[in-house]
Amino acid sequence: MVKDLKDELRPLILKHSEEVREFRQKHGSKVVGEVTIDMMYGGMRGIKGLICETSVLDPDEGIRFRGHSIANCQLVLPKIPRGEEPLPEGLFWLLVTGEVPTDDQVKAISREWAKRADLPSHVVTMLNNFPPTVHPMAQLSATLTTLSSQSHFAKAYAEGKPKKLYWEFVYEDAMDLIGKLPIIAATIYRNLFRDGSPVCPIDVKKDWSWNFTDMLGYDDPMFTELMRMYLTLLGDHEGGNVCSHTCHLVGSALSDPYLSYAAGLNGLAGPLHGLASQEVLLWLNKLQQDIGVDVSDEEMHAFIWDTLQSGQVVPGYGHAVLRKTDPRHLVLREFALKHLPEDKLFRLVSQLYKIVPDILIEQGKAKNPWPNVDACSGVLFTHYGMTEMSYHTVLLGISRALGCMASMIWSRALGFPIERPKSMSTTGLKKLCHSN
Amino acid sequence: MAAPVRLFRELFFHSTRCPHREICSGIDLLNGMSKQSTWNRFYKMRQEKGEKSFDWFVKYDDIKESLEQYMPNDCAVQPFQLLDIGCGTSDFSSKLFSDIKASKLLYCIDFSQNAISHLVSLNMDSTTSLDHQIQFIIADATSLPFTSSTFDLVIDKGTLDAVLRNDNGADMAVSAISEAIRVLKTNGHFLQISDEQPDTRFELLQQIAMKYNCQLSVNFKQIDTSFGMEYFIYTINKTVSS
């Protein structure tokens, strides 16, 4: 009999709380970095100010989930029998406990999430009444906000439950939220793009991603494998990105997980954060219109050369945080090379991968010319029929819930207080400078 | 004349060791960015195409407003000493140099013999070169041929990005940065212009600064460009001498 994740967590929380307490006692006053005026005007980039236990970005290896590199996760996280891609249930277990789960533990999570997938009728009514002009991300966040009526945490808080038990109610909400995300997202999809045809019922024997692709209306098992892999890869990315930070910030005011994650999704909907994959697809479509789809390397080289020379960018390139290609991009690329090497859009993307870094260097525009993870994700979804670009960010929103919810459980477990940095006015800063 | 300098000029003739390819493509450079031989091929190729200068990321004119705060007063007594580490064939520092109104000296160093010899021949007849106000020297960023506390302003545009590509890149980067700090005068500034994001570069600089025990202050800001690339100026200010 597999121990419930909640029961697994209990001793881990006790142990880690003690570890943090000891650590802070010894080193609590250690200075970890400077803050300058430029950084205050610069969006706090570079300022260390948050704790995130679930993932850390290694500049050479890329994101590490509880210390495990992407490559290692691909290797050790459980897959379905005869499957090749890790299950996001396994990533969630890893993020929450710090330990790689067994097949049985992952199956238990799949069952839990399937059991928690039901929606109250007022939420179904709301979903079915959104006009098609409301963007899928807005629909998703609005629906999650409304689910706040079901929050166990909100109820527990109102009943005056002690602070040390908060995490248990946050855990229940987190598991409910993740369980409900596929059906909400699938309903949004079918309402917007499949004439409002109903989603099929959940099958408790299927894993989370499989139920999701079934409800979306896709029956290609490779698409389901892609979904498993994507939802795992994008599950977490440190604590400072807009979505994760917002969720953490709102949660620190003891807003329930539904309100907190809906807020995070609103950040993800911003063009600077979550829309990169869409931009790449739009640009690829335009490229196809301009020079066609079967382009020689020389023609592609000339086209990209002119694009960059004229001061435009190639979406997906030029914002490298790592010192080499993001390993998540490489995993997506490997999947495509294996399963859809002849796909026309993917061949374009592959050509770009060969040619763009070369030109960025030749023109002296970048010494870190690596593509980011969005440079090829949209192309993969499009291949299996999900051509609706506005929906791709929703997939990211579903994936990121895993990390955000794992972190939220721990934030309440460790008793993190309300987040409230100090702001200053320009006048105040000037005074500060003169007085030195 | 310049402050005492442990000057050495090493002129390597390595044509026999160089691979026989004339071309140095972007990918070649990407794969061999830490290697002197790659850069020699790169500059040779560009010179054969008739190119006079090559700049990474931005040219001087793109960011000169941001650099004004580092220029000296007109009435400074001592000559303002400027060092460009990894100058390549860029005219960035010589343009900055010509905008300085006070008495001044510029040293441009690079480990590529082809880059330096190109700059030497380009500047052969200029007055600044004849006065020895500008000198072009072959040197390695991790072992600077200058005495400590020599320079008021040290500039690195894209150099550390190449140093980081070595197999032990992180260690070599620390050496290069430590050397730059060593040759910096008190109140001097070390500027790095790069496309590397603050998450990685600023973190590295902060970690190094912490070892200097309050003698350095670090900062960065994003450079606004008309095209979408993200570039940053990272600054280290030496507040107290070591």
mmCIF file of C-alpha atoms in Angstrom, chain A residues 139-361:
data_model
loop_
_atom_site.group_PDB
_atom_site.id
_atom_site.type_symbol
_atom_site.label_atom_id
_atom_site.label_comp_id
_atom_site.label_asym_id
_atom_site.label_seq_id
_atom_site.Cartn_x
_atom_site.Cartn_y
_atom_site.Cartn_z
ATOM 1 C CA GLN A 139 -10.970 32.195 -19.081
ATOM 2 C CA LEU A 140 -8.620 29.882 -17.220
ATOM 3 C CA SER A 141 -7.657 32.410 -14.576
ATOM 4 C CA ALA A 142 -11.235 33.604 -14.089
ATOM 5 C CA THR A 143 -12.416 30.020 -13.630
ATOM 6 C CA LEU A 144 -9.701 29.263 -11.093
ATOM 7 C CA THR A 145 -10.530 32.426 -9.180
ATOM 8 C CA THR A 146 -14.146 31.342 -8.957
ATOM 9 C CA LEU A 147 -13.124 27.922 -7.649
ATOM 10 C CA SER A 148 -12.038 29.777 -4.530
ATOM 11 C CA SER A 149 -15.507 28.966 -3.236
ATOM 12 C CA GLN A 150 -14.303 25.335 -2.888
ATOM 13 C CA SER A 151 -11.102 26.151 -1.029
ATOM 14 C CA HIS A 152 -10.428 23.978 2.011
ATOM 15 C CA PHE A 153 -7.752 26.401 3.101
ATOM 16 C CA ALA A 154 -10.059 29.418 3.052
ATOM 17 C CA LYS A 155 -12.576 27.472 5.104
ATOM 18 C CA ALA A 156 -9.931 26.308 7.579
ATOM 19 C CA TYR A 157 -8.622 29.826 8.003
ATOM 20 C CA ALA A 158 -12.127 31.160 8.599
ATOM 21 C CA GLU A 159 -12.625 28.444 11.230
ATOM 22 C CA GLY A 160 -9.476 29.564 12.991
ATOM 23 C CA LYS A 161 -7.381 26.440 12.438
ATOM 24 C CA PRO A 162 -3.844 26.745 13.870
ATOM 25 C CA LYS A 163 -1.069 28.070 11.622
ATOM 26 C CA LYS A 164 0.981 24.879 11.792
ATOM 27 C CA LEU A 165 -1.838 23.001 10.071
ATOM 28 C CA TYR A 166 -2.208 25.449 7.177
ATOM 29 C CA TRP A 167 -0.046 23.380 4.836
ATOM 30 C CA GLU A 168 -2.401 20.407 5.103
ATOM 31 C CA PHE A 169 -5.297 22.436 3.731
ATOM 32 C CA VAL A 170 -3.108 24.063 1.105
ATOM 33 C CA TYR A 171 -2.086 20.538 0.108
ATOM 34 C CA GLU A 172 -5.731 19.539 -0.400
ATOM 35 C CA ASP A 173 -6.446 22.647 -2.462
ATOM 36 C CA ALA A 174 -3.253 22.130 -4.485
ATOM 37 C CA MET A 175 -4.165 18.534 -5.339
ATOM 38 C CA ASP A 176 -7.737 19.596 -6.193
ATOM 39 C CA LEU A 177 -6.523 22.465 -8.355
ATOM 40 C CA ILE A 178 -4.084 20.315 -10.312
ATOM 41 C CA GLY A 179 -6.756 17.606 -10.674
ATOM 42 C CA LYS A 180 -9.231 20.104 -12.057
ATOM 43 C CA LEU A 181 -6.907 21.940 -14.432
ATOM 44 C CA PRO A 182 -7.205 19.473 -17.331
ATOM 45 C CA ILE A 183 -10.985 19.473 -17.382
ATOM 46 C CA ILE A 184 -11.180 23.254 -17.124
ATOM 47 C CA ALA A 185 -8.562 23.735 -19.841
ATOM 48 C CA ALA A 186 -10.128 21.092 -22.088
ATOM 49 C CA THR A 187 -13.581 22.666 -21.714
ATOM 50 C CA ILE A 188 -12.131 26.044 -22.674
ATOM 51 C CA TYR A 189 -10.508 24.436 -25.707
ATOM 52 C CA ARG A 190 -13.628 22.667 -26.889
ATOM 53 C CA ASN A 191 -15.806 25.721 -26.305
ATOM 54 C CA LEU A 192 -13.479 27.952 -28.305
ATOM 55 C CA PHE A 193 -12.251 25.626 -31.032
ATOM 56 C CA ARG A 194 -14.513 22.557 -31.238
ATOM 57 C CA ASP A 195 -17.921 24.218 -31.320
ATOM 58 C CA GLY A 196 -18.576 23.661 -27.638
ATOM 59 C CA SER A 197 -18.721 19.890 -27.963
ATOM 60 C CA PRO A 198 -18.582 18.250 -24.508
ATOM 61 C CA VAL A 199 -15.450 16.745 -23.000
ATOM 62 C CA CYS A 200 -15.348 13.013 -22.418
ATOM 63 C CA PRO A 201 -15.435 11.746 -18.823
ATOM 64 C CA ILE A 202 -12.301 11.223 -16.746
ATOM 65 C CA ASP A 203 -10.898 7.698 -16.639
ATOM 66 C CA VAL A 204 -9.385 6.973 -13.195
ATOM 67 C CA LYS A 205 -7.127 4.366 -14.762
ATOM 68 C CA LYS A 206 -5.445 6.900 -17.057
ATOM 69 C CA ASP A 207 -2.650 9.297 -16.099
ATOM 70 C CA TRP A 208 -3.155 13.049 -15.865
ATOM 71 C CA SER A 209 -1.784 13.950 -19.308
ATOM 72 C CA TRP A 210 -3.715 11.128 -20.996
ATOM 73 C CA ASN A 211 -7.026 12.242 -19.532
ATOM 74 C CA PHE A 212 -6.169 15.760 -20.641
ATOM 75 C CA THR A 213 -5.431 14.836 -24.261
ATOM 76 C CA ASP A 214 -8.535 12.612 -24.341
ATOM 77 C CA MET A 215 -10.703 15.472 -23.119
ATOM 78 C CA LEU A 216 -9.126 17.848 -25.616
ATOM 79 C CA GLY A 217 -10.168 15.360 -28.284
ATOM 80 C CA TYR A 218 -6.794 14.069 -29.457
ATOM 81 C CA ASP A 219 -6.307 10.331 -29.824
ATOM 82 C CA ASP A 220 -2.750 10.099 -31.147
ATOM 83 C CA PRO A 221 -0.716 8.383 -28.400
ATOM 84 C CA MET A 222 2.356 10.345 -29.530
ATOM 85 C CA PHE A 223 0.570 13.594 -28.772
ATOM 86 C CA THR A 224 -0.109 12.263 -25.289
ATOM 87 C CA GLU A 225 3.570 11.385 -24.902
ATOM 88 C CA LEU A 226 4.459 14.906 -26.036
ATOM 89 C CA MET A 227 2.038 16.319 -23.481
ATOM 90 C CA ARG A 228 3.541 14.191 -20.697
ATOM 91 C CA MET A 229 7.004 15.406 -21.591
ATOM 92 C CA TYR A 230 6.068 19.063 -21.997
ATOM 93 C CA LEU A 231 4.065 19.276 -18.776
ATOM 94 C CA THR A 232 7.046 17.761 -16.950
ATOM 95 C CA LEU A 233 9.757 19.913 -18.546
ATOM 96 C CA LEU A 234 8.067 23.247 -17.921
ATOM 97 C CA GLY A 235 6.827 22.352 -14.432
ATOM 98 C CA ASP A 236 9.009 24.791 -12.508
ATOM 99 C CA HIS A 237 11.606 27.484 -13.166
ATOM 100 C CA GLU A 238 12.860 29.025 -9.915
ATOM 101 C CA GLY A 239 10.852 31.471 -7.864
ATOM 102 C CA GLY A 240 11.516 34.845 -9.471
ATOM 103 C CA ASN A 241 9.639 34.523 -12.772
ATOM 104 C CA VAL A 242 6.431 36.512 -12.924
ATOM 105 C CA CYS A 243 4.042 33.565 -12.639
ATOM 106 C CA SER A 244 5.772 31.765 -9.759
ATOM 107 C CA HIS A 245 6.597 34.971 -7.913
ATOM 108 C CA THR A 246 3.052 36.287 -8.201
ATOM 109 C CA CYS A 247 1.605 33.026 -6.938
ATOM 110 C CA HIS A 248 3.997 33.097 -4.018
ATOM 111 C CA LEU A 249 3.337 36.769 -3.281
ATOM 112 C CA VAL A 250 -0.430 36.471 -3.330
ATOM 113 C CA GLY A 251 -0.239 33.245 -1.320
ATOM 114 C CA SER A 252 1.833 35.000 1.326
ATOM 115 C CA ALA A 253 -1.209 37.104 2.178
ATOM 116 C CA LEU A 254 -2.929 33.775 2.889
ATOM 117 C CA SER A 255 -5.074 33.991 -0.220
ATOM 118 C CA ASP A 256 -6.040 30.427 -1.051
ATOM 119 C CA PRO A 257 -4.213 28.487 -3.793
ATOM 120 C CA TYR A 258 -6.952 29.135 -6.360
ATOM 121 C CA LEU A 259 -6.719 32.899 -5.971
ATOM 122 C CA SER A 260 -2.929 32.707 -5.851
ATOM 123 C CA TYR A 261 -2.462 30.592 -8.936
ATOM 124 C CA ALA A 262 -5.050 32.543 -10.918
ATOM 125 C CA ALA A 263 -2.962 35.620 -10.173
ATOM 126 C CA GLY A 264 0.133 33.815 -11.426
ATOM 127 C CA LEU A 265 -1.671 32.907 -14.639
ATOM 128 C CA ASN A 266 -2.528 36.548 -15.198
ATOM 129 C CA GLY A 267 1.206 37.245 -15.144
ATOM 130 C CA LEU A 268 1.883 34.379 -17.515
ATOM 131 C CA ALA A 269 -0.617 35.902 -19.928
ATOM 132 C CA GLY A 270 1.585 38.972 -20.315
ATOM 133 C CA PRO A 271 3.374 39.214 -23.665
ATOM 134 C CA LEU A 272 6.787 39.522 -22.048
ATOM 135 C CA HIS A 273 6.384 36.319 -20.050
ATOM 136 C CA GLY A 274 4.311 33.582 -21.589
ATOM 137 C CA LEU A 275 3.612 34.541 -25.158
ATOM 138 C CA ALA A 276 7.032 33.761 -26.616
ATOM 139 C CA SER A 277 5.934 30.450 -28.135
ATOM 140 C CA GLN A 278 3.106 32.190 -29.953
ATOM 141 C CA GLU A 279 5.479 34.847 -31.310
ATOM 142 C CA VAL A 280 7.741 32.161 -32.724
ATOM 143 C CA LEU A 281 4.865 30.497 -34.566
ATOM 144 C CA LEU A 282 3.581 33.777 -35.965
ATOM 145 C CA TRP A 283 7.054 34.589 -37.230
ATOM 146 C CA LEU A 284 7.464 31.142 -38.792
ATOM 147 C CA ASN A 285 4.134 31.520 -40.565
ATOM 148 C CA LYS A 286 5.221 34.892 -41.915
ATOM 149 C CA LEU A 287 8.522 33.420 -43.036
ATOM 150 C CA GLN A 288 6.670 30.707 -44.915
ATOM 151 C CA GLN A 289 4.559 33.333 -46.643
ATOM 152 C CA ASP A 290 7.627 35.364 -47.571
ATOM 153 C CA ILE A 291 9.987 32.673 -48.804
ATOM 154 C CA GLY A 292 8.050 29.406 -48.792
ATOM 155 C CA VAL A 293 8.600 26.241 -46.794
ATOM 156 C CA ASP A 294 11.253 24.310 -48.701
ATOM 157 C CA VAL A 295 14.038 26.815 -48.487
ATOM 158 C CA SER A 296 17.681 26.043 -49.145
ATOM 159 C CA ASP A 297 20.215 26.820 -46.428
ATOM 160 C CA GLU A 298 21.632 29.632 -48.577
ATOM 161 C CA GLU A 299 18.218 31.260 -49.060
ATOM 162 C CA MET A 300 17.468 30.918 -45.340
ATOM 163 C CA HIS A 301 20.874 32.375 -44.499
ATOM 164 C CA ALA A 302 20.205 35.394 -46.717
ATOM 165 C CA PHE A 303 16.729 35.917 -45.272
ATOM 166 C CA ILE A 304 17.913 35.763 -41.658
ATOM 167 C CA TRP A 305 20.939 37.908 -42.454
ATOM 168 C CA ASP A 306 18.712 40.649 -43.834
ATOM 169 C CA THR A 307 16.255 40.339 -40.943
ATOM 170 C CA LEU A 308 18.970 40.771 -38.327
ATOM 171 C CA GLN A 309 20.854 43.390 -40.304
ATOM 172 C CA SER A 310 17.713 45.523 -40.557
ATOM 173 C CA GLY A 311 17.446 45.566 -36.773
ATOM 174 C CA GLN A 312 14.707 42.996 -36.273
ATOM 175 C CA VAL A 313 14.951 39.954 -34.044
ATOM 176 C CA VAL A 314 14.359 36.278 -34.626
ATOM 177 C CA PRO A 315 11.888 35.218 -31.914
ATOM 178 C CA GLY A 316 13.227 32.434 -29.755
ATOM 179 C CA TYR A 317 16.817 33.687 -29.981
ATOM 180 C CA GLY A 318 18.777 36.298 -28.124
ATOM 181 C CA HIS A 319 17.668 36.110 -24.516
ATOM 182 C CA ALA A 320 19.856 33.305 -23.362
ATOM 183 C CA VAL A 321 20.125 32.851 -19.620
ATOM 184 C CA LEU A 322 22.350 29.823 -19.967
ATOM 185 C CA ARG A 323 25.829 29.433 -21.395
ATOM 186 C CA LYS A 324 24.559 26.935 -23.937
ATOM 187 C CA THR A 325 21.282 25.759 -25.480
ATOM 188 C CA ASP A 326 18.526 25.260 -22.907
ATOM 189 C CA PRO A 327 18.405 21.464 -22.291
ATOM 190 C CA ARG A 328 14.610 21.644 -22.370
ATOM 191 C CA HIS A 329 14.834 22.868 -25.956
ATOM 192 C CA LEU A 330 17.102 19.929 -26.745
ATOM 193 C CA VAL A 331 14.633 17.429 -25.266
ATOM 194 C CA LEU A 332 11.802 18.871 -27.352
ATOM 195 C CA ARG A 333 14.054 18.847 -30.384
ATOM 196 C CA GLU A 334 15.025 15.199 -29.821
ATOM 197 C CA PHE A 335 11.357 14.266 -29.612
ATOM 198 C CA ALA A 336 10.723 15.987 -32.908
ATOM 199 C CA LEU A 337 13.755 14.391 -34.574
ATOM 200 C CA LYS A 338 12.452 11.024 -33.480
ATOM 201 C CA HIS A 339 8.754 11.369 -34.186
ATOM 202 C CA LEU A 340 8.277 14.110 -36.772
ATOM 203 C CA PRO A 341 11.556 14.688 -38.607
ATOM 204 C CA GLU A 342 9.771 15.354 -41.901
ATOM 205 C CA ASP A 343 7.357 17.939 -40.492
ATOM 206 C CA LYS A 344 7.799 21.040 -42.636
ATOM 207 C CA LEU A 345 7.646 23.537 -39.790
ATOM 208 C CA PHE A 346 10.039 21.485 -37.714
ATOM 209 C CA ARG A 347 12.491 21.342 -40.591
ATOM 210 C CA LEU A 348 12.323 25.139 -40.724
ATOM 211 C CA VAL A 349 12.964 25.275 -36.986
ATOM 212 C CA SER A 350 15.919 22.908 -37.406
ATOM 213 C CA GLN A 351 17.321 25.041 -40.169
ATOM 214 C CA LEU A 352 16.996 28.089 -37.955
ATOM 215 C CA TYR A 353 18.821 26.245 -35.205
ATOM 216 C CA LYS A 354 21.712 25.663 -37.605
ATOM 217 C CA ILE A 355 21.741 29.115 -39.143
ATOM 218 C CA VAL A 356 20.609 31.749 -36.628
ATOM 219 C CA PRO A 357 23.362 31.302 -33.995
ATOM 220 C CA ASP A 358 25.911 31.368 -36.816
ATOM 221 C CA ILE A 359 24.615 34.714 -38.088
ATOM 222 C CA LEU A 360 24.155 36.238 -34.631
ATOM 223 C CA ILE A 361 27.841 35.574 -34.058
#
